[in-house]
Amino acid sequence: MKRALLLGMLLLSVRAVATAATCPSGLFIQAESVPSGGQSALVAIAPIDGDASLDIVTVNQYEGSVSVLPGNGDGTFGAPIVTAISFSGLYSMAVGDLNGDTKADLVIGTYYEVLVLLGHGDGTFDAPVEYPANIGPITGISLGKLDANASLDIAAVSNGSIVVMLGNVLDDFVAMLFVEGFVDGGAL
């Protein structure tokens, strides 16, 4: 009887600990705060630093910087690697390999520009290259292959307008063509 009672209490204790560590739906474990290296406004998860683990990349709105939190592969992260970009008014972000070097690059939407930051594969990035978008603020960015070449293309959106920037990888450069259109019933 004592053994059964002890086993029952042990199971009850284990359930209580497991329940306390999960969210109400049971789909996620308890949230944990991770310092990002700035006042982060945008976040993405991608392999940024060249190892097999996914990393967290943030755009720090007020500091004008980008932070990479290197993933350890076990749900924990290393200290933020911060790259200054000297821009504020950062509204959107996408991650992809724009120049075909297998290293993650960042695309950030500002008020009237698209910034391209080519990645080094170690959690740091080149200084941003500015591409005028002629719309703003750029509140959404997506990357994909919209034409026949192998390069990723950029679609940026603002207030019902879309700008499509067709990528063309030439000697590690990303050249963009600009096509402006409207979503709300107009042609693109």
CSV table of C-alpha atoms in Angstrom, one decimal:
chain,number,residue,atom,x,y,z
A,1,MET,CA,0.0,0.0,0.0
A,2,LYS,CA,2.8,2.4,0.9
A,3,ARG,CA,4.5,1.6,-2.3
A,4,ALA,CA,1.4,2.3,-4.4
A,5,LEU,CA,0.9,5.6,-2.5
A,6,LEU,CA,4.5,6.6,-3.1
A,7,LEU,CA,4.3,5.7,-6.8
A,8,GLY,CA,1.0,7.6,-7.1
A,9,MET,CA,2.5,10.7,-5.5
A,10,LEU,CA,5.6,10.5,-7.7
A,11,LEU,CA,3.4,10.3,-10.8
A,12,LEU,CA,1.3,13.2,-9.6
A,13,SER,CA,4.5,15.2,-9.0
A,14,VAL,CA,5.9,14.4,-12.5
A,15,ARG,CA,2.6,15.4,-14.1
A,16,ALA,CA,2.5,18.7,-12.1
A,17,VAL,CA,6.0,19.6,-13.2
A,18,ALA,CA,5.3,18.6,-16.9
A,19,THR,CA,2.1,20.7,-16.9
A,20,ALA,CA,3.8,23.7,-15.3
A,21,ALA,CA,6.5,23.6,-18.0
A,22,THR,CA,4.0,23.6,-21.0
A,23,CYS,CA,1.6,26.1,-22.3
A,24,PRO,CA,-2.1,25.5,-21.9
A,25,SER,CA,-2.5,23.8,-25.2
A,26,GLY,CA,0.5,21.5,-24.5
A,27,LEU,CA,2.0,22.3,-27.9
A,28,PHE,CA,4.9,24.4,-26.7
A,29,ILE,CA,7.1,24.4,-23.6
A,30,GLN,CA,7.1,27.4,-21.4
A,31,ALA,CA,8.4,30.6,-23.1
A,32,GLU,CA,11.9,31.7,-22.3
A,33,SER,CA,13.3,35.2,-22.9
A,34,VAL,CA,16.5,35.4,-24.9
A,35,PRO,CA,18.4,38.8,-25.2
A,36,SER,CA,18.5,39.9,-28.8
A,37,GLY,CA,21.2,42.6,-28.7
A,38,GLY,CA,18.8,45.5,-29.3
A,39,GLN,CA,15.1,46.6,-29.4
A,40,SER,CA,14.1,44.0,-31.9
A,41,ALA,CA,11.2,44.8,-34.2
A,42,LEU,CA,11.6,42.0,-36.8
A,43,VAL,CA,12.6,38.3,-36.4
A,44,ALA,CA,13.3,35.3,-38.6
A,45,ILE,CA,14.7,31.8,-38.1
A,46,ALA,CA,17.3,30.6,-40.6
A,47,PRO,CA,20.7,29.0,-40.9
A,48,ILE,CA,22.9,32.2,-40.7
A,49,ASP,CA,26.2,31.3,-39.1
A,50,GLY,CA,27.3,28.4,-41.3
A,51,ASP,CA,26.6,25.4,-39.0
A,52,ALA,CA,23.8,23.0,-39.1
A,53,SER,CA,21.7,24.7,-36.4
A,54,LEU,CA,19.0,27.2,-37.1
A,55,ASP,CA,19.7,30.7,-35.8
A,56,ILE,CA,17.5,33.7,-34.9
A,57,VAL,CA,18.1,36.9,-36.8
A,58,THR,CA,16.5,40.2,-35.6
A,59,VAL,CA,16.4,43.7,-37.0
A,60,ASN,CA,16.8,46.2,-34.1
A,61,GLN,CA,14.6,49.1,-35.0
A,62,TYR,CA,16.1,51.9,-32.9
A,63,GLU,CA,19.7,50.8,-32.8
A,64,GLY,CA,19.9,50.5,-36.6
A,65,SER,CA,21.5,47.1,-36.4
A,66,VAL,CA,20.9,43.4,-37.1
A,67,SER,CA,21.5,40.7,-34.5
A,68,VAL,CA,22.1,37.0,-35.0
A,69,LEU,CA,21.6,34.7,-32.1
A,70,PRO,CA,23.6,31.5,-33.0
A,71,GLY,CA,21.5,28.4,-32.4
A,72,ASN,CA,23.1,25.6,-30.4
A,73,GLY,CA,20.7,23.0,-31.8
A,74,ASP,CA,19.1,22.3,-28.5
A,75,GLY,CA,16.7,25.3,-28.2
A,76,THR,CA,19.4,27.5,-26.6
A,77,PHE,CA,21.3,30.3,-28.2
A,78,GLY,CA,24.7,32.0,-28.0
A,79,ALA,CA,25.4,35.6,-27.4
A,80,PRO,CA,24.1,38.0,-30.1
A,81,ILE,CA,26.4,38.9,-33.0
A,82,VAL,CA,25.5,42.5,-33.8
A,83,THR,CA,26.1,44.1,-37.2
A,84,ALA,CA,25.5,47.9,-37.4
A,85,ILE,CA,23.6,49.0,-40.5
A,86,SER,CA,23.1,52.7,-39.7
A,87,PHE,CA,19.5,52.8,-40.8
A,88,SER,CA,16.3,53.4,-38.8
A,89,GLY,CA,12.7,53.0,-39.9
A,90,LEU,CA,13.1,49.3,-40.6
A,91,TYR,CA,9.8,47.8,-41.4
A,92,SER,CA,10.2,44.3,-42.9
A,93,MET,CA,12.8,41.5,-43.5
A,94,ALA,CA,13.3,38.4,-45.5
A,95,VAL,CA,16.2,35.9,-45.5
A,96,GLY,CA,17.6,34.0,-48.5
A,97,ASP,CA,20.7,33.4,-50.6
A,98,LEU,CA,20.6,36.2,-53.1
A,99,ASN,CA,24.1,35.9,-54.7
A,100,GLY,CA,24.3,32.1,-55.0
A,101,ASP,CA,27.2,31.6,-52.5
A,102,THR,CA,25.2,29.4,-50.2
A,103,LYS,CA,25.3,32.0,-47.4
A,104,ALA,CA,22.2,33.6,-46.0
A,105,ASP,CA,21.6,37.2,-47.0
A,106,LEU,CA,19.1,39.7,-45.6
A,107,VAL,CA,16.7,41.9,-47.3
A,108,ILE,CA,15.2,44.7,-45.2
A,109,GLY,CA,12.5,47.1,-46.1
A,110,THR,CA,12.8,50.7,-45.0
A,111,TYR,CA,10.6,53.7,-45.7
A,112,TYR,CA,11.4,54.1,-49.4
A,113,GLU,CA,14.3,51.6,-49.9
A,114,VAL,CA,15.1,47.9,-50.0
A,115,LEU,CA,18.4,47.1,-48.2
A,116,VAL,CA,20.4,44.0,-49.3
A,117,LEU,CA,23.0,42.8,-46.8
A,118,LEU,CA,25.1,39.9,-48.1
A,119,GLY,CA,26.0,37.4,-45.5
A,120,HIS,CA,29.5,36.1,-44.7
A,121,GLY,CA,28.3,32.8,-43.3
A,122,ASP,CA,29.5,33.5,-39.8
A,123,GLY,CA,26.6,35.6,-38.5
A,124,THR,CA,27.9,38.9,-39.9
A,125,PHE,CA,26.9,40.9,-43.0
A,126,ASP,CA,28.3,43.4,-45.5
A,127,ALA,CA,27.2,47.0,-45.3
A,128,PRO,CA,23.8,47.3,-46.8
A,129,VAL,CA,23.3,48.1,-50.5
A,130,GLU,CA,20.4,50.4,-51.0
A,131,TYR,CA,17.8,49.9,-53.8
A,132,PRO,CA,15.1,52.6,-54.2
A,133,ALA,CA,11.6,51.1,-54.2
A,134,ASN,CA,9.6,54.3,-54.9
A,135,ILE,CA,7.0,53.2,-52.4
A,136,GLY,CA,6.9,53.3,-48.7
A,137,PRO,CA,6.9,52.3,-46.0
A,138,ILE,CA,7.8,48.8,-47.2
A,139,THR,CA,5.7,46.7,-44.8
A,140,GLY,CA,6.3,43.3,-46.3
A,141,ILE,CA,9.0,41.5,-48.2
A,142,SER,CA,9.1,38.1,-49.8
A,143,LEU,CA,11.8,36.2,-51.7
A,144,GLY,CA,11.2,33.7,-54.5
A,145,LYS,CA,12.1,32.8,-58.1
A,146,LEU,CA,9.7,34.8,-60.2
A,147,ASP,CA,11.5,34.5,-63.6
A,148,ALA,CA,13.5,31.9,-65.5
A,149,ASN,CA,17.0,32.5,-64.0
A,150,ALA,CA,18.3,30.9,-60.9
A,151,SER,CA,18.4,34.1,-58.8
A,152,LEU,CA,16.0,34.9,-56.0
A,153,ASP,CA,13.7,37.9,-56.7
A,154,ILE,CA,12.2,40.3,-54.3
A,155,ALA,CA,8.6,41.4,-53.9
A,156,ALA,CA,8.0,44.4,-51.6
A,157,VAL,CA,4.6,45.7,-50.6
A,158,SER,CA,3.4,49.0,-49.3
A,159,ASN,CA,-0.1,50.5,-49.0
A,160,GLY,CA,-1.6,48.4,-51.8
A,161,SER,CA,1.4,48.7,-54.2
A,162,ILE,CA,3.9,46.0,-55.0
A,163,VAL,CA,7.4,46.5,-56.3
A,164,VAL,CA,9.0,43.4,-57.9
A,165,MET,CA,12.8,43.4,-58.1
A,166,LEU,CA,14.2,40.7,-60.4
A,167,GLY,CA,17.5,39.4,-59.2
A,168,ASN,CA,20.4,38.7,-61.6
A,169,VAL,CA,23.5,37.2,-60.0
A,170,LEU,CA,26.6,38.6,-61.8
A,171,ASP,CA,30.0,38.2,-60.2
A,172,ASP,CA,28.6,38.2,-56.6
A,173,PHE,CA,26.4,41.2,-57.3
A,174,VAL,CA,22.7,41.4,-57.2
A,175,ALA,CA,21.3,43.6,-59.9
A,176,MET,CA,17.7,44.5,-59.7
A,177,LEU,CA,15.1,45.5,-62.2
A,178,PHE,CA,12.1,47.4,-60.9
A,179,VAL,CA,8.5,46.8,-61.9
A,180,GLU,CA,5.9,48.8,-60.1
A,181,GLY,CA,2.3,47.9,-60.0
A,182,PHE,CA,-0.8,48.0,-57.9
A,183,VAL,CA,-2.6,45.2,-56.1
A,184,ASP,CA,-6.1,46.8,-55.8
A,185,GLY,CA,-7.4,46.0,-59.3
A,186,GLY,CA,-4.6,47.5,-61.3
A,187,ALA,CA,-2.1,45.7,-63.5
A,188,LEU,CA,1.2,44.5,-62.1
